[in-house]
mmCIF file of C-alpha atoms and ligand atoms in Angstrom:
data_model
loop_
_atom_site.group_PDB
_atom_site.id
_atom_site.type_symbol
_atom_site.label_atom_id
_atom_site.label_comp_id
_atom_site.label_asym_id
_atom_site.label_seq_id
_atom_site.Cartn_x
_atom_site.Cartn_y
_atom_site.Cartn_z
ATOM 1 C CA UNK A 296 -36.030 132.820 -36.027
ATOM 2 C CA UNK A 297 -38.443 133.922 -33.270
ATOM 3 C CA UNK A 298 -37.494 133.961 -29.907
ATOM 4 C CA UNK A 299 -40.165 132.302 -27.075
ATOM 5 C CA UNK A 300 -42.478 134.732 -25.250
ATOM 6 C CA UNK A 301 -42.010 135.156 -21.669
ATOM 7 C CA UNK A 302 -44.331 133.095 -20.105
ATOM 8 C CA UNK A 303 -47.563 134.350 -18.784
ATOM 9 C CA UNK A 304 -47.314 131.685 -15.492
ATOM 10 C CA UNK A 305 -45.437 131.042 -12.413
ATOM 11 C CA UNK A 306 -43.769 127.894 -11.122
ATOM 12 C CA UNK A 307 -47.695 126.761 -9.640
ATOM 13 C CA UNK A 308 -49.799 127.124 -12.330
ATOM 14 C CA UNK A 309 -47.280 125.443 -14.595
ATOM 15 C CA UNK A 310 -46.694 122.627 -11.576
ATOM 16 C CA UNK A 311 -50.679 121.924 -12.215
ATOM 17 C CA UNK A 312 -51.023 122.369 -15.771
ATOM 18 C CA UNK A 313 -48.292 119.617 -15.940
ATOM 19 C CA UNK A 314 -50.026 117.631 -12.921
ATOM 20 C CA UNK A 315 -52.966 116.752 -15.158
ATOM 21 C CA UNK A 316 -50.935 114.573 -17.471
ATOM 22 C CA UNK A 317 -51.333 111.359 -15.944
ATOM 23 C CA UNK A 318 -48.117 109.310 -15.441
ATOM 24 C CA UNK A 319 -47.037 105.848 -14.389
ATOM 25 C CA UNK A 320 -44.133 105.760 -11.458
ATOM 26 C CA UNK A 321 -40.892 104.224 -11.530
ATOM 27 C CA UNK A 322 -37.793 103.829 -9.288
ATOM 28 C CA UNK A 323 -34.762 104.453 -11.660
ATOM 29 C CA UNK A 324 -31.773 102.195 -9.695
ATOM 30 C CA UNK A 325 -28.481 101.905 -10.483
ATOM 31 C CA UNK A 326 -25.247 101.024 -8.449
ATOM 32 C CA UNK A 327 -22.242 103.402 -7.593
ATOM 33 C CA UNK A 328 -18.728 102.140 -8.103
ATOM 34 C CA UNK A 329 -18.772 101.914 -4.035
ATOM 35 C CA UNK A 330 -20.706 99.095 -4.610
ATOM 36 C CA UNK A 331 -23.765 101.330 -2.836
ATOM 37 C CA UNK A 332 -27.129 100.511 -4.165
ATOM 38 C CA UNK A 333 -28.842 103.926 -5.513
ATOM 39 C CA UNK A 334 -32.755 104.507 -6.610
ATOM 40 C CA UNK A 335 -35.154 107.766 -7.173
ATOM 41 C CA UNK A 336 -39.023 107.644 -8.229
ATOM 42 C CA UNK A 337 -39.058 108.945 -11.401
ATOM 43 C CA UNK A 338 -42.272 109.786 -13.484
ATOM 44 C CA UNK A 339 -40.509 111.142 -16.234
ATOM 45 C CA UNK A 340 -40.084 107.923 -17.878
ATOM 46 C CA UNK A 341 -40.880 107.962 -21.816
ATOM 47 C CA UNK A 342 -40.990 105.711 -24.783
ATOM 48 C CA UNK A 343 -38.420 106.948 -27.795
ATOM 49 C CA UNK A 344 -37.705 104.606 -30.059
ATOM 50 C CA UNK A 345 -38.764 101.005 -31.308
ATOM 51 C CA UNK A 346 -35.875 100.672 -33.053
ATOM 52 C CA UNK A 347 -33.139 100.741 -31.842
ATOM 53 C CA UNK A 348 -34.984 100.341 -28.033
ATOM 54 C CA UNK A 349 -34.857 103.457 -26.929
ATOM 55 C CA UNK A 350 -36.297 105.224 -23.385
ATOM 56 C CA UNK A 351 -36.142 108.457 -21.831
ATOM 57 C CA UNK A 352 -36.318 109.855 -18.196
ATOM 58 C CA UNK A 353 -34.953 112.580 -16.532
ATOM 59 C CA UNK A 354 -33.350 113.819 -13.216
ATOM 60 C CA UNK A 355 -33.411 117.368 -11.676
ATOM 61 C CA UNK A 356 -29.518 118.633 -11.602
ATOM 62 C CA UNK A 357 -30.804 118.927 -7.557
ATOM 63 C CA UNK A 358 -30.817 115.452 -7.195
ATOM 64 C CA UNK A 359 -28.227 113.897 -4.597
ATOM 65 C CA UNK A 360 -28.091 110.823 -6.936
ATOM 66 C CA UNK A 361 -26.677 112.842 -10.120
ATOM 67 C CA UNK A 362 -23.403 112.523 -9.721
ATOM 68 C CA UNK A 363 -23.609 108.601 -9.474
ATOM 69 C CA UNK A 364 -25.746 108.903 -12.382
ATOM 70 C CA UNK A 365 -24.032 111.732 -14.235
ATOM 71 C CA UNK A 366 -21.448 108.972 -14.918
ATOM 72 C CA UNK A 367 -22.410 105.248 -14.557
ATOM 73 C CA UNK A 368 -22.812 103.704 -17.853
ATOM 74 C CA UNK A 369 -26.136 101.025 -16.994
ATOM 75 C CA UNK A 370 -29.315 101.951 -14.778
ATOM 76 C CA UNK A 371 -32.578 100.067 -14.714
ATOM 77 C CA UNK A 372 -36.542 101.624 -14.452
ATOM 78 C CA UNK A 373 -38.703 99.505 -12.618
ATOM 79 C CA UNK A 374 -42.124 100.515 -13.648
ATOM 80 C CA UNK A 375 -43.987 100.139 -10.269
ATOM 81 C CA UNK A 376 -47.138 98.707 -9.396
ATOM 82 C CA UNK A 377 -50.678 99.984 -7.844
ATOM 83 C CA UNK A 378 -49.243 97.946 -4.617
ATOM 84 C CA UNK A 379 -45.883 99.446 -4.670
ATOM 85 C CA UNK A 380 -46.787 102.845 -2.968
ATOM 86 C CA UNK A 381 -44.853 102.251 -0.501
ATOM 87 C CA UNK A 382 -41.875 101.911 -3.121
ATOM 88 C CA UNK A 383 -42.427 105.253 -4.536
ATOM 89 C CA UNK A 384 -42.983 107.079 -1.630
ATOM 90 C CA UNK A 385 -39.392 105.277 0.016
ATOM 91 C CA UNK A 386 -37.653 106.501 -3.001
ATOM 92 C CA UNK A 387 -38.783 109.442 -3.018
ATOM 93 C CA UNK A 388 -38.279 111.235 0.253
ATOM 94 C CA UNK A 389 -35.972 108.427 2.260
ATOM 95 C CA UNK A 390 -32.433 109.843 3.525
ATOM 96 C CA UNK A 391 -29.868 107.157 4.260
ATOM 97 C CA UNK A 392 -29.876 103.160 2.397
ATOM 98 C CA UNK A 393 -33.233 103.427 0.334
ATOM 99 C CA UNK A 394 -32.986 99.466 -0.460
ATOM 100 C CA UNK A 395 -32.455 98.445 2.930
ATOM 101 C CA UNK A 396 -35.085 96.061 3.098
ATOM 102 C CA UNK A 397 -35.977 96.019 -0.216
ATOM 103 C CA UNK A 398 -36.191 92.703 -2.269
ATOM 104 C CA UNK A 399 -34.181 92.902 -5.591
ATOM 105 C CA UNK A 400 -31.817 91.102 -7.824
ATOM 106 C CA UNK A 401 -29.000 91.826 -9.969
ATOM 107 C CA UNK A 402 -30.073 92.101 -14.047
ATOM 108 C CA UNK A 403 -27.822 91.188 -16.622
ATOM 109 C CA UNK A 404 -25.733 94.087 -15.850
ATOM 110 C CA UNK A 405 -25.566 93.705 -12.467
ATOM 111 C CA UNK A 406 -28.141 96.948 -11.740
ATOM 112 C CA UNK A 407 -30.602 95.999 -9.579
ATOM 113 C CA UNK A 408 -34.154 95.035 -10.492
ATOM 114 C CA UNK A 409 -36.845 95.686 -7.455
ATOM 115 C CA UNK A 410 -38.717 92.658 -7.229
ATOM 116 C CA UNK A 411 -42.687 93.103 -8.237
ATOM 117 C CA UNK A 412 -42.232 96.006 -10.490
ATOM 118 C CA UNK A 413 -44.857 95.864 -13.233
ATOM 119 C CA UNK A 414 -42.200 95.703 -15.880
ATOM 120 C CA UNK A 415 -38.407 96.599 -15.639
ATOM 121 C CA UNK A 416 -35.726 98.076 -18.599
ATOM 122 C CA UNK A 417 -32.432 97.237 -17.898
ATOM 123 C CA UNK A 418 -30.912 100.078 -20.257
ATOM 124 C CA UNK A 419 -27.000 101.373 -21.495
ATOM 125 C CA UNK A 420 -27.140 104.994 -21.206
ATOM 126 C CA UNK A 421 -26.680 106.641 -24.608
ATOM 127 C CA UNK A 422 -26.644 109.903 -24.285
ATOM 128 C CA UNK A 423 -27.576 113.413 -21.773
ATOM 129 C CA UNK A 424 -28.797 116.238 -22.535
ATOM 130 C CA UNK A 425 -28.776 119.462 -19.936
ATOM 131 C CA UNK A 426 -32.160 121.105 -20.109
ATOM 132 C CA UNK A 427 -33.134 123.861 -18.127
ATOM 133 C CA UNK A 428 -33.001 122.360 -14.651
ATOM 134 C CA UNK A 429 -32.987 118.774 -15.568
ATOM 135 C CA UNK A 430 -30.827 116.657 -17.496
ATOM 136 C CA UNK A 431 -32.649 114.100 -19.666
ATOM 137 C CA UNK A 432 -31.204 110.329 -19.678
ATOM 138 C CA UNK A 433 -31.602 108.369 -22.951
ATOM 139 C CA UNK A 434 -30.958 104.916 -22.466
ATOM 140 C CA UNK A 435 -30.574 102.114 -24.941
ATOM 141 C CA UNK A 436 -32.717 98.829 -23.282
ATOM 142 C CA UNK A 437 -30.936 95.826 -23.338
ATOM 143 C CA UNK A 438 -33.090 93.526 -21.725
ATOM 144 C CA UNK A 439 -36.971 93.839 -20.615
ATOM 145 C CA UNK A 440 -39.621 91.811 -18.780
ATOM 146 C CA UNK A 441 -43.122 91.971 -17.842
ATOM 147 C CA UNK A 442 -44.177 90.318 -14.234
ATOM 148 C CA UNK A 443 -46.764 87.448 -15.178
ATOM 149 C CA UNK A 444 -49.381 88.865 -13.901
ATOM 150 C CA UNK A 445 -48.960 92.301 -14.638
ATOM 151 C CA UNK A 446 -52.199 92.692 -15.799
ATOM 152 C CA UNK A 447 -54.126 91.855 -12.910
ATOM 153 C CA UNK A 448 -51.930 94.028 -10.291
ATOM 154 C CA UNK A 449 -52.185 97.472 -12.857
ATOM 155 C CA UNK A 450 -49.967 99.866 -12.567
ATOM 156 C CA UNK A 451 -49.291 102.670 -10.039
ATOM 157 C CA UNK A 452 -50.441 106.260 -11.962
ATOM 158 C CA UNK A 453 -49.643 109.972 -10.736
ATOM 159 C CA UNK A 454 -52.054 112.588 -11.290
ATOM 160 C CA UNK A 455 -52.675 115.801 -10.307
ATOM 161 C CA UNK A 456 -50.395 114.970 -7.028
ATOM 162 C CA UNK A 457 -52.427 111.864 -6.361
ATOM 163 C CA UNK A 458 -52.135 108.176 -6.640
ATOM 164 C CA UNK A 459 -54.177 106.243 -8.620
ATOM 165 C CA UNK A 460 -55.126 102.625 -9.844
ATOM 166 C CA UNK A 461 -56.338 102.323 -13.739
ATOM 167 C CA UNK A 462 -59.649 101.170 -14.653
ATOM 168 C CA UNK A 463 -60.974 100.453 -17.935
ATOM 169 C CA UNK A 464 -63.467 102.400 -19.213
HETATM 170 C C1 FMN B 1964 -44.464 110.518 -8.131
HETATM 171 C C2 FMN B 1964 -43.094 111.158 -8.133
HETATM 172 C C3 FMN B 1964 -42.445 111.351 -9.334
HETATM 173 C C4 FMN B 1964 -41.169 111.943 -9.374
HETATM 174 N N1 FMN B 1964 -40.530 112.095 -10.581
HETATM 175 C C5 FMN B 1964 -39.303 112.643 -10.625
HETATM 176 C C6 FMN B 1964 -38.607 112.757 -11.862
HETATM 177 O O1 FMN B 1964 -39.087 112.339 -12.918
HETATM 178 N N2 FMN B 1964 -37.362 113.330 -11.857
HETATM 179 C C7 FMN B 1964 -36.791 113.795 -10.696
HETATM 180 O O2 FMN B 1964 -35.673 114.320 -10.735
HETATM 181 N N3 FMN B 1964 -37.421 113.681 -9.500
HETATM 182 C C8 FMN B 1964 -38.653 113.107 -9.438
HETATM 183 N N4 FMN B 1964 -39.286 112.960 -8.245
HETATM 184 C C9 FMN B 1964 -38.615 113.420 -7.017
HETATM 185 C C10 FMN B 1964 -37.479 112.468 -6.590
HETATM 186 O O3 FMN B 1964 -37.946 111.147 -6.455
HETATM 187 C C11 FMN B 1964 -36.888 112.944 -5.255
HETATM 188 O O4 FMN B 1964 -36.457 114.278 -5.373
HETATM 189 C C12 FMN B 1964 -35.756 112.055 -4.781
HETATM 190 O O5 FMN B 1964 -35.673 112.209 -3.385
HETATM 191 C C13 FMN B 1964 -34.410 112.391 -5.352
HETATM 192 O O6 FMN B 1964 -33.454 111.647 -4.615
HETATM 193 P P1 FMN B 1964 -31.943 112.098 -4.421
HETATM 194 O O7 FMN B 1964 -31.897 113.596 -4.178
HETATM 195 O O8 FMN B 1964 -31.487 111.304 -3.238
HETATM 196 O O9 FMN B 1964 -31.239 111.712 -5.677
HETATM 197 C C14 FMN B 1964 -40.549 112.364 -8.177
HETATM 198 C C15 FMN B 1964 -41.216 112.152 -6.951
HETATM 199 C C16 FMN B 1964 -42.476 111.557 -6.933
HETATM 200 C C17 FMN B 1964 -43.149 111.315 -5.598
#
């Protein structure tokens, strides 16, 4: 079998060309065994499978949060909202207790849910798989919700290293 080509880019140009996909935002939260509440935006989040309910995300090996992650067994994505920049932006950069507060509840699993997210996944994690510099989370979803009015609020989308609303065309 073929081998890949070197590629003909550096780290920028394939930063942008990636850029232009447009992506939702989440927070990915789960809880360490300290009982500490941990959370990282995360635009990585994917559909995999119908059924079983299957998602996808993943976390650079970088992250401060991966070894909390690396080996809890339940996390939840919390799909955030056009008004949750704040969110995104807290979970993104924040050193020290990112929920401090932050309004959420415990799921079924005890993970917690940010209140207002769009829609949330409380998920088992299935399997891992080391890639490159990332490590991609599968997670089986075991329960799901939409907020009621999820469709008037729209979602928060990334693109090209901006934040967007959506509007229909
Ligand atoms: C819009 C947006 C999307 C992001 N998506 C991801 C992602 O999918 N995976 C990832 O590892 N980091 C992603 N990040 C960066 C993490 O949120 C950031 O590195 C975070 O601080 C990691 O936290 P930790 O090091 O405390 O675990 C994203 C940041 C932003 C602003």
């Amino acid at each position: 079998m073929k081998r890949a080509a070197q590629p003909n880019f550096d780290a920028v140009a394939f930063r942008r060309a990636l850029g232009e996909f447009a992506t939702g935002v989440t927070v990915v939260t789960t809880c360490a065994p300290s009982g500490r509440l941990i959370g990282i935006t995360a635009s990585s989040f994917n559909s995999v499978s119908l059924s079983p309910p299957l998602v996808l995300w993943s976390l650079s090996s970088r992250s401060a949060s991966m070894p909390v992650f690396r080996t809890n067994s339940h996390y939840v994505v919390n799909v955030l909202a056009a008004s949750q920049l704040d969110l995104c932006k807290r979970f993104a950069t924040l050193k020290g207790d990112r929920f401090e507060g932050v309004a959420h509840a415990a799921g079924d699993s005890g993970m917690p849910v940010l209140d207002g997210a769009l829609a949330w996944f409380e998920c088992h994690n299935r399997s891992r798989y080391e890639e490159g510099d990332h490590v991609i989370f599968v997670g089986e979803v075991e329960r799901c919700g939409v907020r009621d009015d999820a469709r008037q609020v729209g979602p928060l989308v990334f693109q090209s290293g901006e934040f967007h609303t959506v509007k229909p065309l």
